[in-house]
Each structure stands twice: as structure tokens, then as C-alpha cells.
């Protein structure tokens, strides 16, 4: 039996050498160059994105979010039950005014506690501050 001829061995060796040269050039030069150029541009985009997110968070932090809306004051007695105190104003359009009145009522009526809450409706009332 005769083995493969010399020309077929040389062709196989040249094919392997050519393929390995192409793969070394591709994985050693071309792909890293493309990846480096991509990540160099992506680095700037990522940094700008981080800066943008930081600025948005900072702007949101420094700007107080006080909605103008209906606020109410509710009085509680010494047992913690909701009571009605005669002669006090209970509905307000501003949170700051409602808090100010609640503090004033607390000084005027020491046996009662007062809560400022959003006056959206009976089902969605939330206590903002308990004075």
C-alpha cells in the first residue's frame, strides 16, 4: 500500500500554515483592534451616562417635591382615638400651612395629638407628619 503522495502532504501543510496565519492575524490583530476601538468609544459613552445619571439624581435631591394639594389635620385624644376638636381649621391647600397649624394646635390643646395627612379620600389618606 502506498501512502499519500508528496504533493498532497505539501498541500496539506501549506493549507494548515495558511489557515494558522490567517487565524493568528484575525485573533491577534484584527479582532482586538476592533474591540479596542469599540470599547474606547463605549468608554466615553459609559462615562457620559454615569455623569448624566449623577446629575439627574443630584437635581432630584436638591429640588423639593411638594405637591400642592388637599391636606387635612386630624386630632387624636390621649387614648389614640380620632376626635373632633371644636374651633380648629382642618382642611388646607398647602403642606407647610397645615404643618404650621398642627404645631399651633398642639400648643393650644396639649391633651391632643395632631396628624397632617393627604386628603385624597377616605381610602387613600396617608399620614405625612404626626405632631
Coordinates of C-alpha atoms in Angstrom, one line a residue:
X1 CA 0.0 0.0 0.0
X2 CA 1.1 3.4 -0.9
X3 CA 0.7 6.4 1.4
X4 CA -0.3 9.9 0.4
X5 CA 2.0 11.4 -2.1
X6 CA 4.4 14.2 -1.5
X7 CA 2.3 16.9 -3.3
X8 CA -0.8 16.1 -1.1
X9 CA 1.3 16.3 2.1
X10 CA 2.8 19.7 0.9
X11 CA -0.6 21.0 0.1
X12 CA -1.9 19.9 3.5
X13 CA 1.0 21.6 5.3
X14 CA 0.6 24.8 3.2
X15 CA -3.1 24.8 4.0
X16 CA -2.5 24.4 7.7
X17 CA 0.2 27.1 7.7
X18 CA -2.0 29.5 5.7
X19 CA -5.0 28.9 7.9
X20 CA -3.0 29.4 11.1
X21 CA -1.5 32.6 9.7
X22 CA -5.0 33.9 8.9
X23 CA -6.3 32.9 12.3
X24 CA -3.3 34.5 14.1
X25 CA -3.8 37.7 12.1
X26 CA -7.5 37.7 12.8
X27 CA -7.4 36.9 16.5
X28 CA -4.1 38.6 17.2
X29 CA -4.6 41.9 15.3
X30 CA -8.0 42.5 13.7
X31 CA -10.5 41.4 16.4
X32 CA -8.6 43.1 19.3
X33 CA -8.3 46.3 17.2
X34 CA -12.0 46.4 16.5
X35 CA -12.8 45.6 20.2
X36 CA -10.4 48.3 21.4
X37 CA -11.9 50.9 19.1
X38 CA -15.4 49.9 20.1
X39 CA -14.6 50.0 23.9
X40 CA -12.7 53.2 23.5
X41 CA -15.9 54.8 22.1
X42 CA -18.1 52.9 24.6
X43 CA -15.9 54.2 27.5
X44 CA -16.8 57.7 26.7
X45 CA -20.5 56.8 26.4
X46 CA -20.5 55.0 29.7
X47 CA -18.7 57.9 31.4
X48 CA -21.3 60.4 30.0
X49 CA -24.1 58.1 31.0
X50 CA -22.8 57.9 34.6
X51 CA -22.4 61.7 34.7
X52 CA -25.9 62.2 33.4
X53 CA -27.4 59.8 35.9
X54 CA -25.5 61.5 38.7
X55 CA -26.7 65.0 37.6
X56 CA -30.3 63.8 37.4
X57 CA -30.1 62.2 40.9
X58 CA -28.5 65.4 42.3
X59 CA -31.1 67.6 40.7
X60 CA -33.9 65.4 42.1
X61 CA -32.3 65.5 45.5
X62 CA -31.9 69.3 45.7
X63 CA -35.3 70.2 44.4
X64 CA -38.0 69.6 47.0
X65 CA -41.1 67.8 45.7
X66 CA -44.0 69.4 47.5
X67 CA -47.3 68.9 45.7
X68 CA -49.9 71.4 46.3
X69 CA -53.0 69.5 47.1
X70 CA -55.6 68.9 49.7
X71 CA -54.2 68.3 53.2
X72 CA -56.1 67.7 56.4
X73 CA -55.4 67.8 60.1
X74 CA -56.9 65.0 62.2
X75 CA -56.9 65.3 66.1
X76 CA -56.4 62.3 68.4
X77 CA -57.2 62.2 72.1
X78 CA -54.9 60.7 74.8
X79 CA -56.2 57.2 74.1
X80 CA -55.3 57.5 70.4
X81 CA -58.8 57.7 69.1
X82 CA -59.7 60.2 66.3
X83 CA -61.7 63.0 67.8
X84 CA -63.2 66.3 66.6
X85 CA -61.9 69.5 68.3
X86 CA -64.2 72.5 68.0
X87 CA -62.8 75.7 66.5
X88 CA -59.9 74.3 64.5
X89 CA -59.4 74.5 60.8
X90 CA -58.9 71.0 59.3
X91 CA -58.6 71.4 55.5
X92 CA -55.6 73.1 53.8
X93 CA -54.2 73.5 50.3
X94 CA -50.5 73.7 51.3
X95 CA -48.4 71.2 53.3
X96 CA -46.4 73.9 55.1
X97 CA -49.5 75.7 56.3
X98 CA -51.1 72.5 57.5
X99 CA -47.9 71.7 59.5
X100 CA -47.8 75.2 60.9
X101 CA -51.4 75.0 62.1
X102 CA -50.8 71.5 63.5
X103 CA -47.9 72.7 65.6
X104 CA -50.0 75.7 66.8
X105 CA -53.0 73.4 67.7
X106 CA -50.6 71.1 69.6
X107 CA -49.5 74.1 71.8
X108 CA -53.2 75.2 72.2
X109 CA -54.5 71.7 73.0
X110 CA -51.8 69.8 75.0
X111 CA -54.1 66.8 75.6
X112 CA -54.5 66.1 71.9
X113 CA -52.1 64.9 69.2
X114 CA -52.5 66.0 65.6
X115 CA -51.6 64.4 62.3
X116 CA -51.2 66.1 58.9
X117 CA -52.3 63.8 56.1
X118 CA -53.1 63.9 52.5
X119 CA -56.8 64.4 52.0
X120 CA -57.3 62.4 48.7
X121 CA -60.2 60.4 50.0
X122 CA -61.1 58.0 52.8
X123 CA -59.4 55.1 51.1
X124 CA -56.1 56.8 50.2
X125 CA -55.3 59.0 53.2
X126 CA -51.7 58.8 54.3
X127 CA -50.2 60.5 57.4
X128 CA -47.4 62.9 56.5
X129 CA -46.4 64.1 59.9
X130 CA -47.6 63.2 63.4
X131 CA -47.3 66.3 65.7

